[in-house]
Short mmCIF file of C-alpha atoms and ligand atoms in Angstrom, two decimals:
data_model
loop_
_atom_site.label_atom_id
_atom_site.label_comp_id
_atom_site.label_asym_id
_atom_site.label_seq_id
_atom_site.Cartn_x
_atom_site.Cartn_y
_atom_site.Cartn_z
CA MET D 1 214.10 -77.54 135.52
CA SER D 2 212.74 -76.84 139.01
CA THR D 3 213.66 -73.31 141.05
CA THR D 4 212.75 -73.72 144.19
CA PRO D 5 214.09 -76.22 147.05
CA SER D 6 211.62 -78.84 146.85
CA PHE D 7 208.61 -80.83 145.19
CA TRP D 8 206.27 -80.00 147.79
CA LEU D 9 208.07 -75.58 147.50
CA ASP D 10 207.46 -76.17 143.01
CA GLN D 11 203.63 -77.03 143.85
CA LEU D 12 203.04 -73.57 145.48
CA GLY D 13 204.17 -71.97 142.17
CA SER D 14 205.97 -69.09 142.56
CA ARG D 15 205.31 -67.01 145.93
CA PRO D 16 205.96 -63.23 145.82
CA SER D 17 208.80 -62.22 148.65
CA ARG D 18 208.26 -60.34 151.24
CA PRO D 19 210.22 -57.15 152.46
CA ALA D 20 213.70 -57.48 153.62
CA LEU D 21 213.99 -55.68 157.18
CA ALA D 22 215.51 -52.51 155.79
CA GLY D 23 215.91 -50.10 158.84
CA ASP D 24 216.03 -51.20 162.63
CA ARG D 25 212.81 -51.74 164.69
CA GLU D 26 211.23 -52.55 168.22
CA ALA D 27 209.60 -55.27 169.39
CA ASP D 28 208.72 -57.35 171.90
CA VAL D 29 209.24 -60.65 170.38
CA CYS D 30 211.87 -61.09 167.48
CA ILE D 31 211.40 -64.45 166.09
CA VAL D 32 214.68 -65.68 163.92
CA GLY D 33 214.01 -68.30 161.51
CA GLY D 34 210.67 -68.87 159.60
CA GLY D 35 210.28 -72.55 159.57
CA PHE D 36 207.76 -74.52 161.46
CA THR D 37 209.26 -73.28 165.39
CA GLY D 38 209.45 -69.73 164.55
CA LEU D 39 205.69 -69.53 162.94
CA TRP D 40 204.12 -72.09 165.10
CA THR D 41 205.51 -69.32 167.97
CA ALA D 42 204.57 -66.32 166.90
CA TYR D 43 201.00 -67.49 165.73
CA GLU D 44 200.68 -68.89 169.50
CA LEU D 45 201.90 -65.57 171.18
CA LYS D 46 200.01 -63.13 168.84
CA ARG D 47 197.13 -65.58 169.66
CA ALA D 48 197.49 -65.24 173.41
CA GLU D 49 198.16 -61.92 174.04
CA PRO D 50 197.21 -60.32 170.57
CA SER D 51 198.88 -57.18 172.06
CA LEU D 52 202.44 -58.24 171.20
CA VAL D 53 204.70 -56.74 168.79
CA VAL D 54 205.67 -59.61 167.31
CA VAL D 55 208.48 -59.81 164.52
CA VAL D 56 210.17 -63.06 162.38
CA LEU D 57 213.53 -62.84 160.48
CA GLU D 58 213.33 -65.49 158.13
CA ALA D 59 217.37 -65.78 156.24
CA HIS D 60 215.57 -66.87 152.58
CA GLN D 61 211.88 -67.32 152.00
CA VAL D 62 209.26 -69.05 154.87
CA GLY D 63 209.95 -72.55 154.53
CA PHE D 64 213.24 -72.64 152.73
CA GLY D 65 214.25 -74.94 155.71
CA ALA D 66 213.67 -78.37 156.67
CA SER D 67 209.57 -77.40 156.79
CA GLY D 68 209.25 -76.69 152.80
CA ARG D 69 210.92 -80.14 152.55
CA ASN D 70 210.48 -83.15 154.63
CA GLY D 71 208.16 -86.32 154.38
CA GLY D 72 204.83 -84.87 155.86
CA TRP D 73 204.28 -86.58 158.73
CA VAL D 74 202.85 -84.73 161.42
CA LEU D 75 203.78 -87.44 163.66
CA GLY D 76 202.61 -87.36 167.66
CA LYS D 77 206.39 -88.92 168.18
CA LEU D 78 209.12 -87.06 169.56
CA SER D 79 212.87 -88.46 168.94
CA GLY D 80 215.32 -89.79 172.17
CA SER D 81 214.80 -92.85 174.22
CA ALA D 82 212.59 -93.29 177.47
CA GLU D 83 216.18 -93.41 179.09
CA ALA D 84 217.60 -90.22 177.37
CA TRP D 85 214.36 -88.64 178.60
CA ARG D 86 213.86 -89.89 181.63
CA ALA D 87 218.02 -88.64 182.32
CA ARG D 88 216.33 -85.20 181.72
CA GLY D 89 212.89 -85.22 183.78
CA GLY D 90 213.22 -88.03 185.61
CA PRO D 91 211.07 -91.66 185.65
CA GLY D 92 207.64 -89.16 184.44
CA ALA D 93 209.38 -88.11 181.87
CA PRO D 94 209.05 -90.30 179.05
CA ARG D 95 205.06 -90.65 179.11
CA ALA D 96 204.57 -86.73 179.91
CA MET D 97 205.97 -85.76 177.01
CA VAL D 98 204.48 -88.79 174.46
CA ARG D 99 201.16 -87.71 175.98
CA ALA D 100 202.16 -84.40 175.28
CA ILE D 101 203.03 -84.73 171.07
CA GLN D 102 200.26 -86.95 171.12
CA GLN D 103 197.61 -84.69 171.49
CA THR D 104 199.89 -82.27 169.40
CA VAL D 105 198.37 -83.56 166.57
CA GLU D 106 194.75 -83.18 166.92
CA GLU D 107 196.00 -79.50 167.82
CA VAL D 108 197.53 -78.90 164.38
CA GLY D 109 194.43 -80.05 162.83
CA ALA D 110 192.40 -78.00 164.94
CA VAL D 111 194.53 -75.02 163.66
CA VAL D 112 194.31 -76.09 160.11
CA ALA D 113 190.40 -76.26 160.16
CA LEU D 114 190.07 -72.97 162.09
CA GLU D 115 192.83 -70.91 159.42
CA ASN D 116 191.81 -72.69 156.37
CA ILE D 117 195.24 -74.00 155.71
CA GLU D 118 194.74 -76.46 152.48
CA CYS D 119 197.46 -78.86 153.17
CA ASP D 120 196.11 -82.07 151.75
CA TRP D 121 195.40 -82.55 155.32
CA THR D 122 194.64 -86.58 156.50
CA HIS D 123 194.55 -87.87 159.42
CA GLY D 124 195.13 -91.78 158.57
CA GLY D 125 197.59 -92.15 161.24
CA THR D 126 200.93 -94.25 160.77
CA VAL D 127 202.15 -97.71 159.72
CA THR D 128 205.54 -99.32 160.74
CA VAL D 129 205.98 -102.38 158.22
CA ALA D 130 208.19 -105.72 159.06
CA GLN D 131 209.35 -107.12 155.51
CA SER D 132 211.33 -109.90 157.68
CA ASP D 133 211.25 -112.13 160.64
CA THR D 134 214.63 -110.02 162.24
CA GLN D 135 212.35 -106.36 161.65
CA LEU D 136 209.22 -107.80 163.14
CA ALA D 137 210.71 -109.49 166.20
CA ARG D 138 212.50 -105.81 166.83
CA LEU D 139 209.30 -103.88 166.23
CA HIS D 140 207.77 -106.22 168.87
CA ALA D 141 210.44 -105.23 171.18
CA GLN D 142 209.77 -101.89 170.77
CA ALA D 143 206.00 -102.22 171.67
CA GLU D 144 206.48 -103.85 173.97
CA ALA D 145 209.40 -101.26 175.72
CA GLU D 146 206.81 -99.01 174.98
CA ARG D 147 204.24 -100.41 176.99
CA ARG D 148 206.32 -101.09 180.19
CA ASP D 149 207.57 -97.11 179.42
CA LEU D 150 204.51 -95.78 178.45
CA GLY D 151 201.65 -97.60 179.78
CA GLU D 152 199.19 -99.44 177.41
CA ASP D 153 197.08 -96.45 176.36
CA LEU D 154 200.27 -94.72 174.96
CA ALA D 155 201.93 -97.43 173.01
CA TRP D 156 201.74 -98.95 169.61
CA GLU D 157 199.44 -100.79 168.48
CA VAL D 158 200.81 -104.46 167.00
CA LEU D 159 199.40 -105.52 163.69
CA ASP D 160 200.26 -109.18 162.01
CA ALA D 161 200.64 -109.68 158.05
CA ASP D 162 196.80 -109.34 156.93
CA GLN D 163 196.11 -106.51 159.49
CA VAL D 164 199.01 -104.85 157.48
CA SER D 165 198.01 -105.56 154.00
CA ALA D 166 194.28 -104.42 154.67
CA ARG D 167 196.03 -100.76 154.63
CA VAL D 168 199.12 -101.41 152.73
CA ARG D 169 199.90 -104.27 150.83
CA VAL D 170 204.20 -104.37 151.01
CA ALA D 171 205.61 -107.35 149.28
CA GLY D 172 206.17 -109.58 151.64
CA ALA D 173 204.72 -108.02 154.89
CA LYS D 174 205.56 -109.64 158.12
CA GLY D 175 202.99 -107.46 160.10
CA GLY D 176 204.00 -104.21 162.10
CA LEU D 177 202.88 -101.03 164.53
CA TYR D 178 200.19 -98.80 164.05
CA SER D 179 199.51 -95.75 165.69
CA PRO D 180 196.37 -93.33 165.19
CA HIS D 181 198.57 -90.31 165.88
CA CYS D 182 199.87 -88.98 163.18
CA ALA D 183 198.27 -87.01 159.67
CA ARG D 184 199.58 -86.72 156.03
CA VAL D 185 199.98 -82.88 154.55
CA GLN D 186 201.85 -81.28 151.80
CA PRO D 187 204.35 -79.51 153.90
CA ALA D 188 205.27 -76.69 151.96
CA ARG D 189 201.26 -75.94 151.81
CA LEU D 190 200.91 -75.76 155.62
CA VAL D 191 204.16 -73.74 156.22
CA ASP D 192 202.66 -71.39 153.74
CA GLY D 193 199.30 -71.01 154.74
CA LEU D 194 200.21 -71.22 158.03
CA ALA D 195 202.75 -67.61 157.56
CA ALA D 196 199.65 -66.20 156.57
CA ALA D 197 198.13 -66.95 159.36
CA VAL D 198 200.88 -65.42 161.23
CA GLU D 199 200.32 -62.45 159.47
CA ARG D 200 196.99 -62.15 159.87
CA ALA D 201 197.00 -62.23 163.77
CA GLY D 202 199.01 -59.04 163.28
CA ALA D 203 203.14 -60.46 163.12
CA THR D 204 205.32 -59.26 160.91
CA ILE D 205 207.81 -61.34 158.41
CA TYR D 206 210.55 -60.29 157.03
CA GLU D 207 212.75 -62.73 154.52
CA GLN D 208 215.64 -62.12 152.79
CA SER D 209 217.06 -61.38 156.56
CA ALA D 210 219.91 -63.60 157.73
CA VAL D 211 220.20 -62.69 161.41
CA THR D 212 224.07 -62.71 161.79
CA ARG D 213 224.07 -62.16 165.35
CA ILE D 214 222.18 -62.27 168.52
CA GLU D 215 222.41 -60.62 171.84
CA PRO D 216 220.59 -60.11 174.65
CA GLY D 217 217.60 -57.96 173.75
CA LEU D 218 218.94 -57.90 170.24
CA ALA D 219 218.68 -59.94 166.73
CA MET D 220 220.91 -58.56 164.05
CA THR D 221 220.77 -57.88 160.49
CA ARG D 222 222.59 -56.48 157.66
CA GLY D 223 219.41 -54.37 156.79
CA GLY D 224 219.16 -53.33 160.66
CA ASP D 225 218.86 -54.44 163.78
CA VAL D 226 215.55 -55.38 165.99
CA ARG D 227 215.24 -54.65 169.47
CA ALA D 228 213.15 -57.01 171.50
CA ARG D 229 212.29 -58.31 175.26
CA TYR D 230 212.51 -61.43 173.74
CA VAL D 231 214.81 -62.91 170.91
CA LEU D 232 213.91 -66.65 170.08
CA ARG D 233 216.05 -69.05 167.91
CA ALA D 234 214.28 -71.07 165.71
CA THR D 235 217.48 -72.29 162.96
CA GLU D 236 217.32 -76.05 163.90
CA GLY D 237 219.16 -77.54 161.53
CA TYR D 238 220.96 -74.34 160.55
CA THR D 239 222.12 -73.44 163.61
CA ALA D 240 225.55 -74.62 163.30
CA ASP D 241 225.77 -71.39 161.29
CA MET D 242 224.92 -68.93 164.42
CA PRO D 243 227.97 -67.76 165.95
CA GLY D 244 228.69 -69.47 169.39
CA GLU D 245 226.47 -72.35 168.42
CA HIS D 246 228.45 -74.54 165.87
CA ARG D 247 228.31 -77.58 168.08
CA ALA D 248 224.79 -77.31 170.01
CA LEU D 249 223.42 -78.87 166.78
CA LEU D 250 224.16 -81.09 164.09
CA PRO D 251 223.15 -80.35 160.90
CA MET D 252 221.86 -84.08 159.63
CA ASN D 253 221.23 -84.71 155.92
CA SER D 254 217.32 -86.20 154.62
CA SER D 255 216.88 -86.85 151.11
CA MET D 256 213.68 -87.29 149.43
CA ILE D 257 211.78 -88.64 145.81
CA VAL D 258 208.55 -88.24 144.77
CA THR D 259 207.10 -90.52 141.77
CA GLU D 260 205.02 -89.74 139.06
CA PRO D 261 201.40 -90.27 139.52
CA LEU D 262 200.37 -93.73 139.82
CA PRO D 263 197.76 -95.25 137.23
CA ASP D 264 194.35 -95.86 139.30
CA SER D 265 195.33 -99.85 138.41
CA GLU D 266 198.53 -99.60 140.77
CA TRP D 267 196.84 -98.15 143.64
CA ALA D 268 193.89 -100.83 143.33
CA ARG D 269 197.26 -103.15 143.59
CA ILE D 270 198.43 -101.62 146.60
CA GLY D 271 195.47 -99.84 148.59
CA TRP D 272 196.75 -97.34 150.80
CA ASP D 273 193.37 -95.93 150.72
CA GLY D 274 193.77 -94.03 154.16
CA ALA D 275 196.65 -92.26 153.62
CA GLU D 276 198.80 -93.89 156.53
CA THR D 277 202.46 -92.30 156.32
CA MET D 278 204.79 -95.32 156.33
CA LEU D 279 207.70 -96.36 157.39
CA ASP D 280 209.70 -98.98 156.83
CA GLY D 281 211.57 -101.44 159.69
CA SER D 282 214.55 -101.75 158.81
CA TYR D 283 217.72 -99.59 160.64
CA LEU D 284 218.41 -97.69 157.47
CA TYR D 285 214.53 -97.02 157.31
CA THR D 286 212.83 -95.19 154.63
CA TYR D 287 209.18 -92.79 154.91
CA SER D 288 207.06 -93.01 152.78
CA GLN D 289 203.38 -91.23 151.95
CA ARG D 290 200.76 -91.04 149.50
CA THR D 291 200.53 -88.33 147.94
CA ALA D 292 197.34 -86.73 147.58
CA ASP D 293 197.97 -86.02 143.71
CA GLY D 294 198.25 -89.98 144.02
CA ARG D 295 202.50 -90.19 143.72
CA ILE D 296 204.69 -91.53 146.38
CA ALA D 297 207.33 -89.63 148.26
CA ILE D 298 210.12 -91.39 150.09
CA GLY D 299 212.64 -90.23 151.85
CA GLY D 300 216.17 -91.65 153.98
CA ARG D 301 218.95 -90.56 155.08
CA GLY D 302 221.13 -90.15 152.35
CA VAL D 303 224.72 -88.59 152.72
CA PRO D 304 224.10 -88.14 156.46
CA TYR D 305 226.66 -85.35 157.50
CA ARG D 306 229.34 -83.27 155.97
CA PHE D 307 232.19 -82.41 157.63
CA GLY D 308 232.45 -79.00 159.82
CA SER D 309 228.84 -78.98 160.01
CA ARG D 310 228.25 -77.42 156.84
CA THR D 311 224.14 -76.95 155.90
CA ASP D 312 224.54 -76.14 152.91
CA ARG D 313 221.95 -78.76 150.89
CA GLU D 314 221.28 -76.51 147.80
CA GLY D 315 222.61 -79.40 144.99
CA PRO D 316 221.64 -82.03 143.47
CA VAL D 317 220.99 -85.17 145.25
CA PRO D 318 223.60 -87.67 144.74
CA ALA D 319 222.68 -90.31 142.00
CA ARG D 320 223.29 -92.96 144.03
CA THR D 321 220.92 -91.45 146.80
CA ILE D 322 218.38 -90.97 144.01
CA GLY D 323 219.41 -94.60 142.95
CA GLU D 324 218.60 -96.55 146.82
CA LEU D 325 215.51 -94.74 147.57
CA ARG D 326 213.95 -96.20 144.26
CA ALA D 327 215.47 -99.26 145.17
CA ARG D 328 213.76 -98.82 148.82
CA LEU D 329 210.51 -98.06 146.80
CA THR D 330 210.73 -101.39 144.91
CA ALA D 331 211.24 -103.53 147.84
CA LEU D 332 208.32 -102.55 149.21
CA PHE D 333 206.21 -102.12 146.06
CA PRO D 334 207.81 -104.52 143.12
CA SER D 335 205.06 -103.19 140.91
CA LEU D 336 206.96 -99.92 139.99
CA VAL D 337 209.73 -101.02 138.67
CA ASP D 338 209.15 -98.68 135.70
CA ILE D 339 207.27 -95.50 137.34
CA GLY D 340 209.47 -92.42 136.98
CA VAL D 341 210.62 -90.65 139.71
CA ALA D 342 209.77 -86.58 139.16
CA ARG D 343 211.86 -84.74 141.52
CA GLY D 344 214.44 -85.58 144.22
CA TRP D 345 215.63 -83.51 147.21
CA HIS D 346 217.29 -82.82 150.26
CA GLY D 347 217.76 -80.64 153.27
CA ILE D 348 218.82 -80.71 157.08
CA LEU D 349 217.02 -81.00 160.56
CA GLY D 350 218.59 -80.67 163.82
CA VAL D 351 220.28 -83.21 166.12
CA ALA D 352 220.83 -82.88 169.67
CA ARG D 353 223.72 -85.17 171.59
CA ASP D 354 221.09 -86.90 173.05
CA TRP D 355 218.74 -87.14 170.22
CA CYS D 356 216.37 -85.22 172.11
CA PRO D 357 214.64 -81.67 171.23
CA THR D 358 214.80 -78.91 173.73
CA VAL D 359 212.90 -75.85 174.33
CA ALA D 360 215.01 -73.27 176.64
CA LEU D 361 214.34 -69.40 177.62
CA ASP D 362 216.26 -67.27 180.09
CA PRO D 363 214.17 -64.47 181.59
CA ALA D 364 217.27 -63.14 182.25
CA THR D 365 218.45 -62.03 179.36
CA GLY D 366 215.12 -63.28 177.04
CA LEU D 367 217.11 -65.56 174.87
CA GLY D 368 215.04 -68.07 173.82
CA ALA D 369 215.09 -71.60 171.57
CA ALA D 370 213.71 -74.50 170.14
CA GLY D 371 214.80 -77.43 168.22
CA GLY D 372 216.35 -80.35 167.86
CA TYR D 373 213.74 -82.28 166.53
CA THR D 374 215.89 -85.06 164.85
CA GLY D 375 213.35 -85.17 161.60
CA GLU D 376 210.37 -85.55 164.02
CA GLY D 377 209.39 -82.00 164.54
CA VAL D 378 206.63 -81.04 162.08
CA ALA D 379 204.19 -81.44 165.07
CA ALA D 380 206.64 -81.09 167.64
CA SER D 381 207.69 -77.60 166.22
CA ASN D 382 203.86 -76.85 167.45
CA LEU D 383 204.28 -78.28 171.01
CA ALA D 384 207.61 -76.57 170.95
CA ALA D 385 205.81 -73.08 169.99
CA ARG D 386 203.27 -73.45 173.10
CA THR D 387 205.83 -74.79 175.26
CA LEU D 388 207.78 -71.06 174.23
CA ARG D 389 204.61 -68.87 174.35
CA ASP D 390 204.19 -69.83 178.30
CA LEU D 391 207.46 -69.75 179.01
CA VAL D 392 207.62 -65.88 177.42
CA LEU D 393 204.45 -65.07 178.91
CA GLY D 394 205.67 -66.29 182.86
CA ARG D 395 202.57 -68.39 182.90
CA ASP D 396 202.96 -72.04 185.14
CA THR D 397 201.15 -74.88 183.17
CA ASP D 398 201.88 -78.23 182.07
CA LEU D 399 203.58 -77.17 178.67
CA SER D 400 206.69 -75.03 180.75
CA ARG D 401 207.22 -78.05 183.22
CA LEU D 402 207.27 -80.41 180.50
CA PRO D 403 210.56 -82.22 180.74
CA TRP D 404 212.13 -80.89 177.60
CA VAL D 405 212.26 -77.31 179.23
CA GLY D 406 215.27 -75.61 180.12
CA ARG D 407 217.73 -78.68 179.67
CA PRO D 408 219.89 -78.53 176.26
CA ALA D 409 222.02 -81.74 175.45
CA ARG D 410 225.70 -81.28 175.69
CA ASN D 411 227.71 -79.74 172.48
CA TRP D 412 228.32 -82.43 169.78
CA GLU D 413 232.67 -83.48 169.80
CA PRO D 414 235.32 -81.37 167.65
CA GLU D 415 235.93 -82.59 164.47
CA PRO D 416 237.38 -85.02 163.32
CA LEU D 417 235.35 -87.09 165.71
CA ARG D 418 231.73 -85.19 165.04
CA PHE D 419 232.04 -86.45 161.10
CA ILE D 420 233.79 -90.12 162.00
CA GLY D 421 231.03 -90.92 164.50
CA ALA D 422 227.64 -89.19 162.29
CA ARG D 423 229.06 -91.25 159.68
CA GLY D 424 230.44 -93.89 161.30
CA ILE D 425 226.61 -94.62 162.52
CA TYR D 426 225.07 -94.93 159.19
CA THR D 427 227.65 -97.18 157.80
CA LEU D 428 227.11 -99.26 160.55
CA TYR D 429 223.40 -98.97 160.38
CA ARG D 430 223.54 -100.36 156.61
CA LEU D 431 225.79 -102.76 157.37
CA ALA D 432 223.65 -104.18 160.33
CA ASP D 433 220.68 -104.38 157.74
CA HIS D 434 222.67 -106.14 155.41
CA GLU D 435 223.75 -108.41 157.82
CA GLU D 436 220.05 -109.47 158.70
CA ARG D 437 219.23 -110.03 155.16
CA VAL D 438 222.04 -112.47 154.73
CA ARG D 439 221.99 -114.36 158.12
CA HIS D 440 218.24 -113.80 159.00
CA GLN D 441 218.98 -112.84 162.62
CA GLU D 442 219.09 -110.14 164.81
CA SER D 443 222.15 -107.92 164.13
CA ARG D 444 224.84 -107.07 166.87
CA ILE D 445 226.37 -104.22 164.74
CA ALA D 446 223.13 -102.11 165.45
CA GLY D 447 223.75 -101.98 169.28
CA LEU D 448 227.69 -100.81 168.47
CA ALA D 449 225.76 -97.86 166.31
CA ASN D 450 223.59 -96.84 168.90
CA ARG D 451 226.12 -97.24 171.92
CA ILE D 452 228.26 -94.84 169.55
CA ALA D 453 225.55 -92.50 168.91
CA GLY D 454 224.77 -92.51 172.63
CA ARG D 455 221.01 -93.05 171.77
C1 FAD W 1 213.93 -84.52 154.22
C2 FAD W 1 213.25 -83.91 155.15
C3 FAD W 1 211.95 -84.85 155.86
C4 FAD W 1 211.39 -84.48 156.82
N1 FAD W 1 210.74 -85.29 157.24
C5 FAD W 1 209.88 -84.97 158.53
C6 FAD W 1 208.76 -85.73 158.75
O1 FAD W 1 208.26 -86.06 157.47
N2 FAD W 1 207.97 -85.18 159.74
C7 FAD W 1 208.28 -84.81 160.45
O2 FAD W 1 208.09 -84.54 161.65
N3 FAD W 1 209.11 -84.24 160.85
C8 FAD W 1 210.79 -84.70 159.43
N4 FAD W 1 211.22 -83.86 158.95
C9 FAD W 1 211.98 -82.20 160.50
C10 FAD W 1 211.33 -81.51 159.95
O3 FAD W 1 210.92 -80.89 158.50
C11 FAD W 1 211.52 -80.51 161.15
O4 FAD W 1 212.24 -80.89 162.07
C12 FAD W 1 211.07 -79.00 161.29
O5 FAD W 1 210.74 -78.72 159.61
C13 FAD W 1 211.91 -77.73 161.72
O6 FAD W 1 211.08 -76.78 161.83
P1 FAD W 1 212.59 -75.55 162.10
O7 FAD W 1 211.64 -74.24 162.13
O8 FAD W 1 212.85 -75.70 163.51
O9 FAD W 1 213.70 -75.67 161.48
P2 FAD W 1 213.89 -74.92 159.86
O10 FAD W 1 212.13 -75.38 159.08
O11 FAD W 1 214.92 -75.37 159.03
O12 FAD W 1 213.63 -73.17 159.83
C14 FAD W 1 214.61 -72.86 160.09
C15 FAD W 1 214.53 -71.59 159.01
O13 FAD W 1 215.62 -71.00 159.98
C16 FAD W 1 216.11 -69.98 159.19
N5 FAD W 1 217.49 -69.32 159.06
C17 FAD W 1 218.47 -70.23 159.33
N6 FAD W 1 219.57 -69.26 159.67
C18 FAD W 1 219.02 -68.03 159.48
C19 FAD W 1 219.51 -66.92 160.16
N7 FAD W 1 220.52 -66.61 160.29
N8 FAD W 1 218.94 -65.44 159.79
C20 FAD W 1 217.42 -65.61 159.98
N9 FAD W 1 216.75 -67.13 159.47
C21 FAD W 1 217.77 -67.78 159.33
C22 FAD W 1 216.51 -70.83 157.67
O14 FAD W 1 216.25 -70.39 156.42
C23 FAD W 1 214.79 -71.58 157.63
O15 FAD W 1 213.56 -71.15 156.91
C24 FAD W 1 212.05 -84.02 157.72
C25 FAD W 1 213.38 -83.31 157.31
C26 FAD W 1 214.01 -83.29 156.27
C27 FAD W 1 215.32 -82.43 155.87
#
């Protein structure tokens, strides 16, 4: 019987809780949320300016949120279409953001090595696999658009069927895409090791310290308040619960399962020796990794959204979602039809209205925030933290001038429109996949879903 929110957190065993905030205290910077965004920000601030007093307030335990539950892709890619990035930061914005996020994978790897964080880091890149001609045509179009929008040097590489199979033998693979800019990790080990590095750097982390209100210069909890020149919100998928932020980020679900360890004979059949992360080419895609202990962890959207932006995802994963993920696993690897599922879990991530993440700091009030990574936040949270660091320290740098600074998207629609839209988009993607399977031609339904989503 598992007691933590994910298989990854289970693997850490029991972790002693850090003390809760008891009484008031002063700091230079108070960070709300102890996931990757909050912890990377604390780490980068202390590394740059050791004299700063930095306090992190976490409602549960560090890594309780998406950071302790995700697919473990340290991905050099950001959510948001090239068009949406251009709308934020002009013609050069897509390239500036992609270059910065691709470099971030190396940056995270350097800290993992520097701080001796044992998190099963393998920098093997990422493969997207097409299992039909329509999927392959779509991936080719994506690569072509990337070459146009970003330039040849930043675009993903096109693979033929043999090149995919040389990496991982997926049933009926027609071809795919590859990028070297991704590493595989055990995410809970990364977040746990990062929290220890934050403390070694001299910041203080309080757990079981939910912030009930943020004001300029103040973060309030039931146990006491922190007064600080800067208060930075790093609550991502939970932002809808913060006063005044209900419609800023849509809390979107993602669900995962992990198999029992595969026998060596299966690994000999499948290959996957480079531990690349893997995406399938469907609209309702799944994302997978080969874990360090020889399992496959695979995730997908599950029940995408709950009415009223509810953020509680602590109950069991619906049996239907587990069944769907299992079915997708065996569609990729039919020989795994009898493999056991060790655990299922789910979590929430934050989606901005234009699907692009944001980093913001108002120098007048000292209030700041980062998030909206839309399921691509493991590496992006490090880039966001370094951006926030430069903004807090008043440095004019390449990072502080990135197009994601200070341009939050508009709010999401009020209910019931939000529910109808969010659920409708994923229903349409499901139909689009079905249509492509039956008609063997590019679905027109998906375009409608994209238009509703505004992506
Ligand atoms: C199942 C799943 C799979 C994913 N897979 C990937 C992947 O493979 N690669 C990738 O790049 N991204 C992935 N993501 C997204 C990625 O995990 C997130 O973008 C990233 O972890 C966000 O980090 P964060 O620190 O901003 O948010 P979180 O990790 O959610 O942290 C927010 C923290 O704030 C705390 N908090 C909330 N409210 C308060 C409050 N009032 N006071 C104090 N603390 C508060 C929460 O307890 C939580 O610990 C996935 C997400 C999910 C759910």
